[in-house]
PDB file of C-alpha atoms in Angstrom:
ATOM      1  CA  UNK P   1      26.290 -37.168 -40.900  1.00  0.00           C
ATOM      2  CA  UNK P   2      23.553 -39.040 -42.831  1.00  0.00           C
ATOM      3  CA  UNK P   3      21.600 -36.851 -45.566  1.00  0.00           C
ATOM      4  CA  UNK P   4      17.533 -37.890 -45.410  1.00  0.00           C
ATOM      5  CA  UNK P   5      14.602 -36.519 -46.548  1.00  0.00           C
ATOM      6  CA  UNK P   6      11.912 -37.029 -44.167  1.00  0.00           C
ATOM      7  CA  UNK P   7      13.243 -35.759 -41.120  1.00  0.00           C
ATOM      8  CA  UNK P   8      14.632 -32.247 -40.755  1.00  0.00           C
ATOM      9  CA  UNK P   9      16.385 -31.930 -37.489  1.00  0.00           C
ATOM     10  CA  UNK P  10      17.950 -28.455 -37.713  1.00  0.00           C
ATOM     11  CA  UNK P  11      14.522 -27.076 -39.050  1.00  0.00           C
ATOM     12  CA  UNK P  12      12.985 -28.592 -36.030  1.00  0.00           C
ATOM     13  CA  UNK P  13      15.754 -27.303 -33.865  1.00  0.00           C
ATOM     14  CA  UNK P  14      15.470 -24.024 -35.195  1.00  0.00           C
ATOM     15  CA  UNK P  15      11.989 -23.786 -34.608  1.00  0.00           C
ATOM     16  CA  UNK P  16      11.768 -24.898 -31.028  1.00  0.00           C
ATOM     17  CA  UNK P  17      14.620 -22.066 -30.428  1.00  0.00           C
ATOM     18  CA  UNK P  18      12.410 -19.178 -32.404  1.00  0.00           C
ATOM     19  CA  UNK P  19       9.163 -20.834 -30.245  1.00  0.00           C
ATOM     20  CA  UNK P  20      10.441 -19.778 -27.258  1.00  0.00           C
ATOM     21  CA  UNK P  21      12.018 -16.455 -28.363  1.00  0.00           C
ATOM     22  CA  UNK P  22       8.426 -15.770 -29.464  1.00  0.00           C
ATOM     23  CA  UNK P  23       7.382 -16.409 -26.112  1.00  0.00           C
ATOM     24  CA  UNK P  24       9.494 -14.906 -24.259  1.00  0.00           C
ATOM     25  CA  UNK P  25       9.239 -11.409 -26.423  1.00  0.00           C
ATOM     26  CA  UNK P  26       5.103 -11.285 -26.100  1.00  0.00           C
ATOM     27  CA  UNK P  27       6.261 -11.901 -22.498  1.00  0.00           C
ATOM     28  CA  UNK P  28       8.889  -9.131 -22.177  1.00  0.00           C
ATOM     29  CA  UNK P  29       5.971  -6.970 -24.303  1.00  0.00           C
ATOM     30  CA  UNK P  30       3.319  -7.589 -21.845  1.00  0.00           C
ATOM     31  CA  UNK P  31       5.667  -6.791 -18.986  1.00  0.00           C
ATOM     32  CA  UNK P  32       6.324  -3.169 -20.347  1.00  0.00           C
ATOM     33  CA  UNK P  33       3.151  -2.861 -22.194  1.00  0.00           C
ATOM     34  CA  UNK P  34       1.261  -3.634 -17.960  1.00  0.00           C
ATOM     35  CA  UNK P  35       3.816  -2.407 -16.175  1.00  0.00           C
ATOM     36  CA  UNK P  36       4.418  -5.223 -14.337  1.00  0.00           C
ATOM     37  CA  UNK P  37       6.784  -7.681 -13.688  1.00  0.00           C
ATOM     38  CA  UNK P  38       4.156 -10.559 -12.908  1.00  0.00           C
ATOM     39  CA  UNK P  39       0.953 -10.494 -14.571  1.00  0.00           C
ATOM     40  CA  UNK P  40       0.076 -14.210 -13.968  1.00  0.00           C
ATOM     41  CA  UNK P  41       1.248 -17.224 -11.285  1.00  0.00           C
ATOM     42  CA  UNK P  42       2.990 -18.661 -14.352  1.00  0.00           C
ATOM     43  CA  UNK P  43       5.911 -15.349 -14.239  1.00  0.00           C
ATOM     44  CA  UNK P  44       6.699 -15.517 -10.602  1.00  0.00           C
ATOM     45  CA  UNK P  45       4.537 -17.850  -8.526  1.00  0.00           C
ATOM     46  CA  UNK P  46       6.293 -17.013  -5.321  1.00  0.00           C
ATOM     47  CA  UNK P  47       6.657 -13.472  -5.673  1.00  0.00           C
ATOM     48  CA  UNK P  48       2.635 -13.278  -6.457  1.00  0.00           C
ATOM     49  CA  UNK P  49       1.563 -15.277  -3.313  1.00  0.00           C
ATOM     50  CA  UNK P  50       3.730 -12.604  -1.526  1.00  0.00           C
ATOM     51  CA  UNK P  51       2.294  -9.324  -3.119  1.00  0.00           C
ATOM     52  CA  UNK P  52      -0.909 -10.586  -2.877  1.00  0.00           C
ATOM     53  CA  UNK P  53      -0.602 -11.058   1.120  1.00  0.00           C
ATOM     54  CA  UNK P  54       0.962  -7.645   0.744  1.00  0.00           C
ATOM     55  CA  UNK P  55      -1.607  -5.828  -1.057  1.00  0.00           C
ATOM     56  CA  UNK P  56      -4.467  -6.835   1.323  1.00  0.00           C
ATOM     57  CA  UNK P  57      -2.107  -5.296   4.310  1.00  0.00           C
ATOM     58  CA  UNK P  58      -2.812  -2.130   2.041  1.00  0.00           C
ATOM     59  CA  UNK P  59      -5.953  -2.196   1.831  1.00  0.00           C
ATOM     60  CA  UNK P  60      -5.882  -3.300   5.772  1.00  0.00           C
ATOM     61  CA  UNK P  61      -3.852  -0.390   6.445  1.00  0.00           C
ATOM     62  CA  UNK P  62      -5.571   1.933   4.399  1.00  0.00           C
ATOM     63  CA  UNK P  63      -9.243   1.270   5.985  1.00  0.00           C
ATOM     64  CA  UNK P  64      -7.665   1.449   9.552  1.00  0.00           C
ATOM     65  CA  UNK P  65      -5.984   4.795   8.542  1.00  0.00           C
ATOM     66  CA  UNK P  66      -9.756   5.991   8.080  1.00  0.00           C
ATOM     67  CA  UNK P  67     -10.813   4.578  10.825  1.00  0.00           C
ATOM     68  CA  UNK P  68      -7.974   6.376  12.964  1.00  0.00           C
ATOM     69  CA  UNK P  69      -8.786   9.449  11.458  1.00  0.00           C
ATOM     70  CA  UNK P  70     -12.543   9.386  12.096  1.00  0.00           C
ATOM     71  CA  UNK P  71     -11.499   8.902  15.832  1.00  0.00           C
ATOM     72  CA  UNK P  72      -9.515  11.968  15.800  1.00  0.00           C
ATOM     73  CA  UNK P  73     -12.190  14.253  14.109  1.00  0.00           C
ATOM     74  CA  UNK P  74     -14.489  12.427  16.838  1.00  0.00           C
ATOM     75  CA  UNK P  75     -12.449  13.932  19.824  1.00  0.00           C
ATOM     76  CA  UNK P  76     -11.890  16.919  17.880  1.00  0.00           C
ATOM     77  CA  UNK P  77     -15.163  17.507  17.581  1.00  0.00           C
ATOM     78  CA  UNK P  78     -15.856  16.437  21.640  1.00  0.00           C
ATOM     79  CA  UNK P  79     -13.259  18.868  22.504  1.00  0.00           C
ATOM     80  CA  UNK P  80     -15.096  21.847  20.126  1.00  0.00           C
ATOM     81  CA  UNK P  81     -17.847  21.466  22.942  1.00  0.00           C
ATOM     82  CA  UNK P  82     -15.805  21.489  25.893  1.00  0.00           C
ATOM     83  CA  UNK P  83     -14.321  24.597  24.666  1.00  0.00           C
ATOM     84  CA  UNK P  84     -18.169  26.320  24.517  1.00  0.00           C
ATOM     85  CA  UNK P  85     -18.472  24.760  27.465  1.00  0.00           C
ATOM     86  CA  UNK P  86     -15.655  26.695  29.112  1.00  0.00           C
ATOM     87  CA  UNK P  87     -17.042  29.940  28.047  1.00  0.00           C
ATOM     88  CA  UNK P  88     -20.075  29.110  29.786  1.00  0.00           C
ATOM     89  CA  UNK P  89     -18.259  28.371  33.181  1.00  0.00           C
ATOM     90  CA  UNK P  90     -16.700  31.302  32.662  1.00  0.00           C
ATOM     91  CA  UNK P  91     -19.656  33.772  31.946  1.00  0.00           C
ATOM     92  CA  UNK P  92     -21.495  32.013  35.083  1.00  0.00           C
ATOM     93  CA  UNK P  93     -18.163  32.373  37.208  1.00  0.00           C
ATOM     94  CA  UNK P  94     -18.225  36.314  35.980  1.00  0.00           C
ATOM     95  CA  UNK P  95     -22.091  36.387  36.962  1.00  0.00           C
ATOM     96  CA  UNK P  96     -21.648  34.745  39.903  1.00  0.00           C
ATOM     97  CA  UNK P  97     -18.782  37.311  41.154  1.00  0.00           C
ATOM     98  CA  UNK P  98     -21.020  40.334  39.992  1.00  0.00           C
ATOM     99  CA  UNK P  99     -23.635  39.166  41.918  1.00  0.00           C
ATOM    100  CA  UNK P 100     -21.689  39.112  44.999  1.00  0.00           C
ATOM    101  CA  UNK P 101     -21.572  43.070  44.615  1.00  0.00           C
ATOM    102  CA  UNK P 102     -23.019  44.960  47.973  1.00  0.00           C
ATOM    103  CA  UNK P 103     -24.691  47.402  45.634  1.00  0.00           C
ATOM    104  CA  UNK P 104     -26.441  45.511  43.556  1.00  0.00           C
ATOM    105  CA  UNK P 105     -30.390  45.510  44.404  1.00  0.00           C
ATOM    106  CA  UNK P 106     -32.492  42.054  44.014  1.00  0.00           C
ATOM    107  CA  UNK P 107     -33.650  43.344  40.629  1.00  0.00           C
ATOM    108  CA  UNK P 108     -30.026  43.345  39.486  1.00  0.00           C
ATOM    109  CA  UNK P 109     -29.565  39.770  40.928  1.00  0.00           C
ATOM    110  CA  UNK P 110     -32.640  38.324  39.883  1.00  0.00           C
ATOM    111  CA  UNK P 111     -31.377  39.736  35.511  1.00  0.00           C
ATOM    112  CA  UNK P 112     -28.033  37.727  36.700  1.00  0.00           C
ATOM    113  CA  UNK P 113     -29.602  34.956  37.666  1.00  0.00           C
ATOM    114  CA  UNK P 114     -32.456  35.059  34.619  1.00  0.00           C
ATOM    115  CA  UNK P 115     -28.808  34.517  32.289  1.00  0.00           C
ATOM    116  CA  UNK P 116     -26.995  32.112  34.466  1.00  0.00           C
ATOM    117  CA  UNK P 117     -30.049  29.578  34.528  1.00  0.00           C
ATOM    118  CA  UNK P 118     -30.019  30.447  30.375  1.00  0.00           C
ATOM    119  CA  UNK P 119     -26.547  29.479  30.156  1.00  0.00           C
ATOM    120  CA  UNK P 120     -27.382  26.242  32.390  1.00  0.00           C
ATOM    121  CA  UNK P 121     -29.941  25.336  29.604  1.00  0.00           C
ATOM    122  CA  UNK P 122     -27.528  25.874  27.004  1.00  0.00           C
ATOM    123  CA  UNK P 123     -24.776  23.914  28.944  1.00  0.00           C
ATOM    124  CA  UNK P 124     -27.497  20.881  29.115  1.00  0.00           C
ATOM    125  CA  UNK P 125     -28.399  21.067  25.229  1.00  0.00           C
ATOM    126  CA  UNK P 126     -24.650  20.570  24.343  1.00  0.00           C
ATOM    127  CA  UNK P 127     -24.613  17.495  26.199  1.00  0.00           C
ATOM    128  CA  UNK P 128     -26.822  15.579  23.410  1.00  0.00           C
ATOM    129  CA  UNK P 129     -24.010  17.220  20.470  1.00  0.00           C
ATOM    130  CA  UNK P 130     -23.628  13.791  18.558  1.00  0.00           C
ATOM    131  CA  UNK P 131     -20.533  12.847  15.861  1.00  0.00           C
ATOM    132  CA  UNK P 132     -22.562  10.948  12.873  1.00  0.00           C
ATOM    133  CA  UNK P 133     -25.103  10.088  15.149  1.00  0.00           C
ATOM    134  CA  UNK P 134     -23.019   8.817  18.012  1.00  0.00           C
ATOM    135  CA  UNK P 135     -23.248  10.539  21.385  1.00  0.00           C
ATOM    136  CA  UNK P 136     -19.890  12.818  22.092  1.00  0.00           C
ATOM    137  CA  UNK P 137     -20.715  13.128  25.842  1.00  0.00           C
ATOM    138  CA  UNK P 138     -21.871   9.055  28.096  1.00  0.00           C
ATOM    139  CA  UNK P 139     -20.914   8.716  31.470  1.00  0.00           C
ATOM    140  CA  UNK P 140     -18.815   5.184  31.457  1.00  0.00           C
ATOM    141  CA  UNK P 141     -18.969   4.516  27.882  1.00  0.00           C
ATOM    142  CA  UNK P 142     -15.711   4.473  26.095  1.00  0.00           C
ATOM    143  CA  UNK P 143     -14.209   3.834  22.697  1.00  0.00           C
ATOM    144  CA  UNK P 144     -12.134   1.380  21.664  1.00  0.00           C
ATOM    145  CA  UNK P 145      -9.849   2.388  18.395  1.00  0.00           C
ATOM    146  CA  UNK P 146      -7.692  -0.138  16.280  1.00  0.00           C
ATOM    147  CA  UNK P 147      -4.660   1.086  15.241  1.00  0.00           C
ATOM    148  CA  UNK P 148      -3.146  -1.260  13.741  1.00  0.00           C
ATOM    149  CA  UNK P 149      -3.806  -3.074  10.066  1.00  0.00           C
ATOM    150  CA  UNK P 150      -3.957  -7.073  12.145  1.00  0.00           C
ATOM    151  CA  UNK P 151      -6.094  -5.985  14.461  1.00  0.00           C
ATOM    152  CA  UNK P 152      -3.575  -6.567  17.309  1.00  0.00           C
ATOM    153  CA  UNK P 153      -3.099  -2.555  18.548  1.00  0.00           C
ATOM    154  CA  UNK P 154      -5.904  -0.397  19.830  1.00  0.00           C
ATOM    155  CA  UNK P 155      -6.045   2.697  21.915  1.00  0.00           C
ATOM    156  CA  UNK P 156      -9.323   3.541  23.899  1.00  0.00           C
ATOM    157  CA  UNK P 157     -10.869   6.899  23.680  1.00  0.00           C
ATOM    158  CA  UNK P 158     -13.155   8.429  26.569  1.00  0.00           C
ATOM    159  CA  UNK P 159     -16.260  10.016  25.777  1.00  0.00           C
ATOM    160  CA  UNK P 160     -15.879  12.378  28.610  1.00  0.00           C
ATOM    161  CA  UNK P 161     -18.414  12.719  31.049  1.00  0.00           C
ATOM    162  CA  UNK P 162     -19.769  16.345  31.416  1.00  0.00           C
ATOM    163  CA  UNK P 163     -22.961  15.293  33.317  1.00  0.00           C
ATOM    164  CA  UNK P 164     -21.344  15.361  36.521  1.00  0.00           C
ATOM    165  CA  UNK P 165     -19.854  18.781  35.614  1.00  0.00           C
ATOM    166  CA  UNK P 166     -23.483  20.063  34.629  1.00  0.00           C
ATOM    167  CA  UNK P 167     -25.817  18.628  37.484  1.00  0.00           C
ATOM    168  CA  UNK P 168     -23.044  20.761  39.608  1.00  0.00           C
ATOM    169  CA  UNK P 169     -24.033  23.702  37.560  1.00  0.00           C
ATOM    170  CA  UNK P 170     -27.364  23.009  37.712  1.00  0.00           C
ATOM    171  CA  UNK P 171     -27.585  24.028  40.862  1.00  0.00           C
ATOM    172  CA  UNK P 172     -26.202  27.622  40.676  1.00  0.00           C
ATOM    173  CA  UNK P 173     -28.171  30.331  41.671  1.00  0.00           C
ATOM    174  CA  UNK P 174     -26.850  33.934  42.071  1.00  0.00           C
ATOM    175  CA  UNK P 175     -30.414  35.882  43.035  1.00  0.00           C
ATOM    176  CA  UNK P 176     -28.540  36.245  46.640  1.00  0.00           C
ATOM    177  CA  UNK P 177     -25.294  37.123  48.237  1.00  0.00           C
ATOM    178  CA  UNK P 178     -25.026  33.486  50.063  1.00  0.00           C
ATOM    179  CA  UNK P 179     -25.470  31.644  46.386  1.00  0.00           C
ATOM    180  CA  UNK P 180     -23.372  33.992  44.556  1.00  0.00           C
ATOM    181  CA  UNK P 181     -20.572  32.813  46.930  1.00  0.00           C
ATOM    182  CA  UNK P 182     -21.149  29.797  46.940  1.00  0.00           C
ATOM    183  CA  UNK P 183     -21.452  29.536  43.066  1.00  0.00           C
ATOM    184  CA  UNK P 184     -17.819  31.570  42.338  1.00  0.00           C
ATOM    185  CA  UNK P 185     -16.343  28.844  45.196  1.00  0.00           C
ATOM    186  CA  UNK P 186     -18.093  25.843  43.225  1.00  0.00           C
ATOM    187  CA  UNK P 187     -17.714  27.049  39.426  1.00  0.00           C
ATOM    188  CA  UNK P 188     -13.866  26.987  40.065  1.00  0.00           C
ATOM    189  CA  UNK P 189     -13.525  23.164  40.686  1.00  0.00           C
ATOM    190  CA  UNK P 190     -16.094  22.795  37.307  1.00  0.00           C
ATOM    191  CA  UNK P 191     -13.337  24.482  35.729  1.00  0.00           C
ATOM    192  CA  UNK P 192     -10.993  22.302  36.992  1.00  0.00           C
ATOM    193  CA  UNK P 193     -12.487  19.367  35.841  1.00  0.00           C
ATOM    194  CA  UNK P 194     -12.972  20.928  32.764  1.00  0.00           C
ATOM    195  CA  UNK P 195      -9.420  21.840  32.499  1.00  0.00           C
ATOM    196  CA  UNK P 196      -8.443  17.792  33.311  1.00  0.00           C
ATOM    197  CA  UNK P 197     -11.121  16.150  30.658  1.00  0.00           C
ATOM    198  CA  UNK P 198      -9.901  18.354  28.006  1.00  0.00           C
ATOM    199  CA  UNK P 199      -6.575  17.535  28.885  1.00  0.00           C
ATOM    200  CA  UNK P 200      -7.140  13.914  28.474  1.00  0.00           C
ATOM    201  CA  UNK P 201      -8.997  14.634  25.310  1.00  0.00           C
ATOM    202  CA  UNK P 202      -5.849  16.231  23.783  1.00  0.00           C
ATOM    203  CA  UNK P 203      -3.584  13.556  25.036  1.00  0.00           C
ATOM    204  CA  UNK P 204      -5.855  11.017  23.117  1.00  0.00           C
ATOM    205  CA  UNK P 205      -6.076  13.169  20.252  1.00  0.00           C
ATOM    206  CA  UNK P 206      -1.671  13.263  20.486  1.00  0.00           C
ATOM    207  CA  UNK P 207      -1.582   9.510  20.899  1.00  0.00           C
ATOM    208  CA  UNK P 208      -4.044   8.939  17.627  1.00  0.00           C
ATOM    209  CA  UNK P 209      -2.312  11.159  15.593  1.00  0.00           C
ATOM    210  CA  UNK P 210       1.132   9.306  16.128  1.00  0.00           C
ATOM    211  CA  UNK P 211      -0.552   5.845  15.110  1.00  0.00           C
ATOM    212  CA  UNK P 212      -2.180   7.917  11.724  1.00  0.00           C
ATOM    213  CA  UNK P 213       1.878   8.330  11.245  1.00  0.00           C
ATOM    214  CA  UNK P 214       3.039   5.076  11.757  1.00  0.00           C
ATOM    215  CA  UNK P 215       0.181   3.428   9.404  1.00  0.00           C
ATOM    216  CA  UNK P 216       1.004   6.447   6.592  1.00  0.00           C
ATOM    217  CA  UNK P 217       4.624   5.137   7.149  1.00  0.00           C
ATOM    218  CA  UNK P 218       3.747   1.042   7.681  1.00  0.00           C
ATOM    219  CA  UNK P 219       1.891   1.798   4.004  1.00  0.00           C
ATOM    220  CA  UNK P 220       4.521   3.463   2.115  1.00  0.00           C
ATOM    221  CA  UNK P 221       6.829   1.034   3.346  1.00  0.00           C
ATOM    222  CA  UNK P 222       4.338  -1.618   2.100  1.00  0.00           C
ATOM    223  CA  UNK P 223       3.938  -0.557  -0.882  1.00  0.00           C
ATOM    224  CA  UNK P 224       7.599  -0.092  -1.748  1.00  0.00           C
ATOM    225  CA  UNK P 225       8.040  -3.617  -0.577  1.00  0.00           C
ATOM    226  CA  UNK P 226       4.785  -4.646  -3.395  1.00  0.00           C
ATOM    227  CA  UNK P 227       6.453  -2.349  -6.024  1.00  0.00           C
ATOM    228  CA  UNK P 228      10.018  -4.673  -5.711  1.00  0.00           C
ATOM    229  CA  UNK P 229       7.970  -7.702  -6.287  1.00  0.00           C
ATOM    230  CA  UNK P 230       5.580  -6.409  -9.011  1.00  0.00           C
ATOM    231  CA  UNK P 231       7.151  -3.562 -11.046  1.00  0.00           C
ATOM    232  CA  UNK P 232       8.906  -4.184 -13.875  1.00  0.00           C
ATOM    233  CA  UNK P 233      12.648  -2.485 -14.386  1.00  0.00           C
ATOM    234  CA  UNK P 234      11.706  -0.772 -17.556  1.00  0.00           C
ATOM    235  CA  UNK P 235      15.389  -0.185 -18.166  1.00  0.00           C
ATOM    236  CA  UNK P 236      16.271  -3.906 -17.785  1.00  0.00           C
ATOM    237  CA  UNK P 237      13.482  -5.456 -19.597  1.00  0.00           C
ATOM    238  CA  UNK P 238      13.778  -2.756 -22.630  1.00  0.00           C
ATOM    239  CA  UNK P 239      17.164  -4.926 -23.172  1.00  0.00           C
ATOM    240  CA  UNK P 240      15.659  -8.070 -22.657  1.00  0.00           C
ATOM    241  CA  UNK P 241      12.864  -6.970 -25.811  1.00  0.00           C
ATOM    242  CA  UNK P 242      15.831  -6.029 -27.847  1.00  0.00           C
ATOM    243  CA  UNK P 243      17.916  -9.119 -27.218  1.00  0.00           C
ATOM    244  CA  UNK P 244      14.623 -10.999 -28.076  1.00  0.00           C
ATOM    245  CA  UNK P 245      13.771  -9.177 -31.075  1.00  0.00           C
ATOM    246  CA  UNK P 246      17.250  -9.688 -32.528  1.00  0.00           C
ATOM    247  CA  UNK P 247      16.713 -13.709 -31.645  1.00  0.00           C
ATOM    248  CA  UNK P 248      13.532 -13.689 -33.253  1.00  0.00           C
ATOM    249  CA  UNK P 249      14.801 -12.200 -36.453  1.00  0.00           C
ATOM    250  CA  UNK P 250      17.809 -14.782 -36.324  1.00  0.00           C
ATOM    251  CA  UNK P 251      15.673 -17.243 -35.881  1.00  0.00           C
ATOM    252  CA  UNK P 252      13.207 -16.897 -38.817  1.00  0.00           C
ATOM    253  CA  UNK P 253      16.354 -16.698 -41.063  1.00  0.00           C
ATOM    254  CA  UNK P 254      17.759 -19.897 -39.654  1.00  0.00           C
ATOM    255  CA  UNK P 255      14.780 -21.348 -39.878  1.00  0.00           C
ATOM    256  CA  UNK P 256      14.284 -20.267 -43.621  1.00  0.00           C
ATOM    257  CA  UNK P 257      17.645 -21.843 -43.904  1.00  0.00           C
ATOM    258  CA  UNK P 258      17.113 -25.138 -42.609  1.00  0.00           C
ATOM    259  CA  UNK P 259      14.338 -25.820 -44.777  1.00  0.00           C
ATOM    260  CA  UNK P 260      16.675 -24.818 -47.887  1.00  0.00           C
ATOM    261  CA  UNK P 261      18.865 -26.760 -46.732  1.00  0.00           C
ATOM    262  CA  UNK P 262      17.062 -30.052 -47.625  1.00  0.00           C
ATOM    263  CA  UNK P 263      16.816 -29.127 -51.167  1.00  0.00           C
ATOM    264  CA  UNK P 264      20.451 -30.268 -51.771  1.00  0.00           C
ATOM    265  CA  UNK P 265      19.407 -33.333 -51.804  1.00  0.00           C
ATOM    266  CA  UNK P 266      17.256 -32.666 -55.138  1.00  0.00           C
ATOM    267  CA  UNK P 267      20.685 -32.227 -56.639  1.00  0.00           C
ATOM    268  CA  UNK P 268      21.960 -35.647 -55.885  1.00  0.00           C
ATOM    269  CA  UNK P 269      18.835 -36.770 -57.271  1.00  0.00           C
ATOM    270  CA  UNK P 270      18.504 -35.096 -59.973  1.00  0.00           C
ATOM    271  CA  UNK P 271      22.609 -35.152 -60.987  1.00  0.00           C
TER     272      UNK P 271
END
């Protein structure tokens, strides 16, 4: 092998070797010092195009989950009226039957009837009860709830439709024997259809709740998927920084060395 003086090729060597051990440590640092495996396009183009498509499901998921959940506190709240609303039927089904009493005079009727037509006012004020400004209670007028993060799964809630239940109501009057009849015979089918819209309210409120699972679940399972692409294995890359360390250390010395090296040629000069 020829001995010159201008060009160096095992300093140069040695230098390109401890270049990229020097960038590959501040790379293995950043990964531990972040916490991830790809902080830039440049460590895993691929993987980051994926996680990126991931992470807005996420966020997809995450608004829909609210979403779902405000539909459930919605129906919640719808069925927190119906329930009043039962008691009323009730209390006017209990007036209505004490009215029907032979022994009561048309005094007793007529304080009956002054608390059944009270209870019909009340029964008429809960039908403008409101969730964050939207009407509980509209005849035809239903919801439709997405349930899934694409947009491509919804389930339709019913704002159920007590107006037919009170304009029936409405008409109750127990100041005599014929209307108190006719009122205990009529406030049992209100009940009835009471009984069914709550029924479908809690069936909604089931069916809801199940799709609030499956997006908790779709998210974890989203997130584990973003943590295998992102994450960095501490373990692994802790002996990837000390493999790199000891190459950076080797190299400076060789690199020390290579540049000595070209002094032996001041000897032959100099001898």
């Amino acid at each position: 092998m020829s001995v010159v003086i201008n060009t160096n090729t095992p300093a140069s060597l040695a230098s390109y070797n401890l270049s990229n051990t020097n960038v590959n440590l501040q790379r293995s640092l950043n990964r531990l010092s972040s916490g991830s495996r790809i902080n830039s396009s440049f460590d895993d183009a691929a993987g980051n195009a994926v996680a990126m498509k991931m992470n807005a499901s996420i966020r997809r998921t995450d608004a829909t989950l609210a979403n779902v959940n405000n539909a459930i506190s919605f129906l919640a709240t719808q069925d927190g009226v119906m329930k009043n609303v039962d008691k009323i039927l009730n209390r006017i089904s209990e007036l209505a039957t004490l009215a029907q009493d032979v022994t009561k005079t048309t005094t007793d009727l007529a304080l009956y009837n002054d608390e059944v037509q009270v209870l019909q006012e009340q029964f008429n004020l809960m039908l403008e009860e409101e969730f964050n400004g939207i009407s509980l209670f509209e005849n035809g007028s239903n919801f439709v709830v997405v349930t899934s993060h694409d947009g491509g799964q919804t389930v339709s809630i019913t704002r159920s439709d007590l107006q037919s239940i009170a304009t029936v109501v409405d008409a109750y009057d127990v100041e005599s024997y014929t209307g108190a009849v006719a009122a205990v015979t009529g406030i049992q089918n209100d009940i009835q259809n009471l009984a069914n819209l709550r029924s479908v309210n809690g069936a909604e409120q089931s069916r809801l709740t199940f799709a609030a699972d499956m997006l908790s679940i779709n998210k974890v399972n989203l997130e584990a998927s973003v943590s295998r692409i992102q994450d960095v294995d501490v373990a692994d890359e802790s002996t990837k920084l000390a493999r790199y360390n000891i190459l950076q250390q080797a190299g400076t010395a060789m690199l020390a060395q290579a540049n000595q090296s070209s002094q032996s040629i001041l000897r032959l000069i100099v001898g």
